[in-house]
Amino acid sequence: MADQSPPVTDPDFARFCEFFYRRTGILFTPAKRYFVERRLAGRMTDTGSRSFPIYFARLRADLDGEVESLINALTINETYFFREDHQLRCLSTSLMALVTTGKAPGDRVRIWSMPCATGEEPYSVAIWLLENWPDVDRFEIEIVGSDIDTRALAAAESGRYGERALMRLSPDIVDRYFEPEPTDLGPAWRIIADLRASVRFSPCNLMDAAAMAAQGRFDVVFCRNVLIYFDDASRRVAADNLYDNLVPGGFICLGHTESMSRVSPLFRVCRYTDAIVYQRPMEGKRA
């Protein structure tokens, strides 16, 4: 922790972790204490809080939107384009044909990236479908990216990325969908305007059932590498909310280390050539 900030006692740290858990479902283990305290120190300095109790009172009252500022400081948003591309292959070779069965040309297909971090995932979905799904022009494809971190969403909407984010893209893909925008920090590119306009971003908390419901139902949801930060109780709440956000027969894609089978009995396991995904059954009620 920064020298200028007073230490956070063990009881105060426990109180904070409980507060953050109830707001976000994210549980910080003792191994994360140094990371958490450094960011708390930064927020205490920025808000002029002389001690943790003073800052915690400000946080609980959510003065000047402090909860949002702290969430932005504590969430991790490192990602890149075409991450876990086996799921993107599954999307174009298997899932899209299934979710469009019974739809007429021009009908809407809704795809949700939740959480979307700084936008690489939903933009990857858009690029992948344009490049790899022959029927992409037959339907109205609506892609939505949501995240609890509003600062990350602002970066996603701007569509600006550095070399690391683009490292898995071929030069011709970069040439077609990005425009160079060098910065003082090095090479950078921006998603072309037409592609930026094809993805909509909105704030949402995976643990907030009302906020989740407001997004409507989706045919495919990408919810990758977030449940690993939750405990069992939060994972079940998240699974229930995600189930409600899927149309019957819709699919959810998790990270490669995550398994919905260990979290919730609501979903059917579907094994395809490229990936294992989870489906909301066409019929039946939640247990």
PDB file of N, CA and C in Angstrom, residues 13-28 56 59 70-71 74 148 205 207 229-237:
ATOM      1  N   PHE A  13     -10.738  -4.606   6.396  1.00  0.00           N
ATOM      2  CA  PHE A  13     -10.594  -5.268   5.104  1.00  0.00           C
ATOM      3  C   PHE A  13     -11.709  -6.290   4.912  1.00  0.00           C
ATOM      4  N   ALA A  14     -12.037  -7.016   5.977  1.00  0.00           N
ATOM      5  CA  ALA A  14     -13.121  -7.992   5.891  1.00  0.00           C
ATOM      6  C   ALA A  14     -14.453  -7.302   5.607  1.00  0.00           C
ATOM      7  N   ARG A  15     -14.707  -6.153   6.255  1.00  0.00           N
ATOM      8  CA  ARG A  15     -15.938  -5.397   6.008  1.00  0.00           C
ATOM      9  C   ARG A  15     -16.007  -4.932   4.562  1.00  0.00           C
ATOM     10  N   PHE A  16     -14.875  -4.463   4.048  1.00  0.00           N
ATOM     11  CA  PHE A  16     -14.869  -4.002   2.664  1.00  0.00           C
ATOM     12  C   PHE A  16     -15.139  -5.157   1.695  1.00  0.00           C
ATOM     13  N   CYS A  17     -14.473  -6.297   1.908  1.00  0.00           N
ATOM     14  CA  CYS A  17     -14.654  -7.438   1.010  1.00  0.00           C
ATOM     15  C   CYS A  17     -16.104  -7.903   1.003  1.00  0.00           C
ATOM     16  N   GLU A  18     -16.758  -7.873   2.165  1.00  0.00           N
ATOM     17  CA  GLU A  18     -18.158  -8.256   2.242  1.00  0.00           C
ATOM     18  C   GLU A  18     -19.025  -7.273   1.469  1.00  0.00           C
ATOM     19  N   PHE A  19     -18.742  -5.986   1.606  1.00  0.00           N
ATOM     20  CA  PHE A  19     -19.491  -4.951   0.878  1.00  0.00           C
ATOM     21  C   PHE A  19     -19.335  -5.140  -0.626  1.00  0.00           C
ATOM     22  N   PHE A  20     -18.100  -5.333  -1.089  1.00  0.00           N
ATOM     23  CA  PHE A  20     -17.845  -5.462  -2.525  1.00  0.00           C
ATOM     24  C   PHE A  20     -18.476  -6.742  -3.073  1.00  0.00           C
ATOM     25  N   TYR A  21     -18.420  -7.799  -2.279  1.00  0.00           N
ATOM     26  CA  TYR A  21     -19.023  -9.061  -2.684  1.00  0.00           C
ATOM     27  C   TYR A  21     -20.526  -8.909  -2.894  1.00  0.00           C
ATOM     28  N   ARG A  22     -21.189  -8.223  -1.970  1.00  0.00           N
ATOM     29  CA  ARG A  22     -22.636  -8.064  -2.083  1.00  0.00           C
ATOM     30  C   ARG A  22     -23.013  -7.209  -3.285  1.00  0.00           C
ATOM     31  N   ARG A  23     -22.149  -6.288  -3.662  1.00  0.00           N
ATOM     32  CA  ARG A  23     -22.429  -5.435  -4.824  1.00  0.00           C
ATOM     33  C   ARG A  23     -22.138  -6.124  -6.143  1.00  0.00           C
ATOM     34  N   THR A  24     -21.121  -6.950  -6.201  1.00  0.00           N
ATOM     35  CA  THR A  24     -20.633  -7.459  -7.484  1.00  0.00           C
ATOM     36  C   THR A  24     -20.599  -8.983  -7.600  1.00  0.00           C
ATOM     37  N   GLY A  25     -20.643  -9.710  -6.470  1.00  0.00           N
ATOM     38  CA  GLY A  25     -20.476 -11.155  -6.511  1.00  0.00           C
ATOM     39  C   GLY A  25     -19.026 -11.595  -6.537  1.00  0.00           C
ATOM     40  N   ILE A  26     -18.102 -10.637  -6.625  1.00  0.00           N
ATOM     41  CA  ILE A  26     -16.675 -10.945  -6.683  1.00  0.00           C
ATOM     42  C   ILE A  26     -16.131 -11.075  -5.270  1.00  0.00           C
ATOM     43  N   LEU A  27     -15.455 -12.182  -5.004  1.00  0.00           N
ATOM     44  CA  LEU A  27     -14.927 -12.464  -3.676  1.00  0.00           C
ATOM     45  C   LEU A  27     -13.408 -12.361  -3.723  1.00  0.00           C
ATOM     46  N   PHE A  28     -12.854 -11.442  -2.942  1.00  0.00           N
ATOM     47  CA  PHE A  28     -11.404 -11.286  -2.888  1.00  0.00           C
ATOM     48  C   PHE A  28     -10.824 -12.197  -1.814  1.00  0.00           C
ATOM     49  N   PHE A  56     -14.773   4.481   3.781  1.00  0.00           N
ATOM     50  CA  PHE A  56     -15.813   3.462   3.721  1.00  0.00           C
ATOM     51  C   PHE A  56     -17.203   4.073   3.929  1.00  0.00           C
ATOM     52  N   LEU A  59     -18.067   5.484   0.668  1.00  0.00           N
ATOM     53  CA  LEU A  59     -18.393   4.422  -0.270  1.00  0.00           C
ATOM     54  C   LEU A  59     -19.803   3.900  -0.031  1.00  0.00           C
ATOM     55  N   LEU A  70     -14.892   2.927  -7.701  1.00  0.00           N
ATOM     56  CA  LEU A  70     -14.129   1.854  -7.084  1.00  0.00           C
ATOM     57  C   LEU A  70     -14.224   0.574  -7.913  1.00  0.00           C
ATOM     58  N   ILE A  71     -15.416   0.250  -8.396  1.00  0.00           N
ATOM     59  CA  ILE A  71     -15.561  -0.935  -9.242  1.00  0.00           C
ATOM     60  C   ILE A  71     -14.658  -0.821 -10.465  1.00  0.00           C
ATOM     61  N   LEU A  74     -11.128  -1.694  -9.525  1.00  0.00           N
ATOM     62  CA  LEU A  74     -10.848  -3.041  -9.053  1.00  0.00           C
ATOM     63  C   LEU A  74     -11.132  -4.147 -10.064  1.00  0.00           C
ATOM     64  N   ILE A 148     -19.725  -4.232 -15.971  1.00  0.00           N
ATOM     65  CA  ILE A 148     -19.945  -3.454 -14.758  1.00  0.00           C
ATOM     66  C   ILE A 148     -19.024  -2.239 -14.701  1.00  0.00           C
ATOM     67  N   ASN A 205     -24.691  -5.231 -14.374  1.00  0.00           N
ATOM     68  CA  ASN A 205     -24.089  -6.011 -13.293  1.00  0.00           C
ATOM     69  C   ASN A 205     -24.665  -7.417 -13.355  1.00  0.00           C
ATOM     70  N   MET A 207     -24.888  -9.631 -11.285  1.00  0.00           N
ATOM     71  CA  MET A 207     -25.600 -10.032 -10.076  1.00  0.00           C
ATOM     72  C   MET A 207     -26.920  -9.301  -9.894  1.00  0.00           C
ATOM     73  N   TYR A 229     -14.140 -15.734 -10.628  1.00  0.00           N
ATOM     74  CA  TYR A 229     -13.929 -14.776  -9.546  1.00  0.00           C
ATOM     75  C   TYR A 229     -15.036 -14.842  -8.494  1.00  0.00           C
ATOM     76  N   PHE A 230     -16.053 -15.679  -8.715  1.00  0.00           N
ATOM     77  CA  PHE A 230     -17.201 -15.760  -7.813  1.00  0.00           C
ATOM     78  C   PHE A 230     -17.084 -16.981  -6.908  1.00  0.00           C
ATOM     79  N   ASP A 231     -17.794 -16.942  -5.765  1.00  0.00           N
ATOM     80  CA  ASP A 231     -17.928 -18.144  -4.960  1.00  0.00           C
ATOM     81  C   ASP A 231     -19.153 -18.921  -5.445  1.00  0.00           C
ATOM     82  N   ASP A 232     -19.422 -20.075  -4.817  1.00  0.00           N
ATOM     83  CA  ASP A 232     -20.491 -20.946  -5.304  1.00  0.00           C
ATOM     84  C   ASP A 232     -21.853 -20.258  -5.288  1.00  0.00           C
ATOM     85  N   ALA A 233     -22.137 -19.513  -4.219  1.00  0.00           N
ATOM     86  CA  ALA A 233     -23.441 -18.855  -4.119  1.00  0.00           C
ATOM     87  C   ALA A 233     -23.619 -17.813  -5.216  1.00  0.00           C
ATOM     88  N   SER A 234     -22.587 -17.021  -5.473  1.00  0.00           N
ATOM     89  CA  SER A 234     -22.675 -15.998  -6.518  1.00  0.00           C
ATOM     90  C   SER A 234     -22.763 -16.626  -7.901  1.00  0.00           C
ATOM     91  N   ARG A 235     -22.069 -17.722  -8.106  1.00  0.00           N
ATOM     92  CA  ARG A 235     -22.143 -18.402  -9.402  1.00  0.00           C
ATOM     93  C   ARG A 235     -23.562 -18.868  -9.682  1.00  0.00           C
ATOM     94  N   ARG A 236     -24.250 -19.375  -8.661  1.00  0.00           N
ATOM     95  CA  ARG A 236     -25.615 -19.845  -8.868  1.00  0.00           C
ATOM     96  C   ARG A 236     -26.542 -18.676  -9.206  1.00  0.00           C
ATOM     97  N   VAL A 237     -26.375 -17.548  -8.509  1.00  0.00           N
ATOM     98  CA  VAL A 237     -27.175 -16.362  -8.834  1.00  0.00           C
ATOM     99  C   VAL A 237     -26.905 -15.925 -10.272  1.00  0.00           C
TER     100      VAL A 237
END
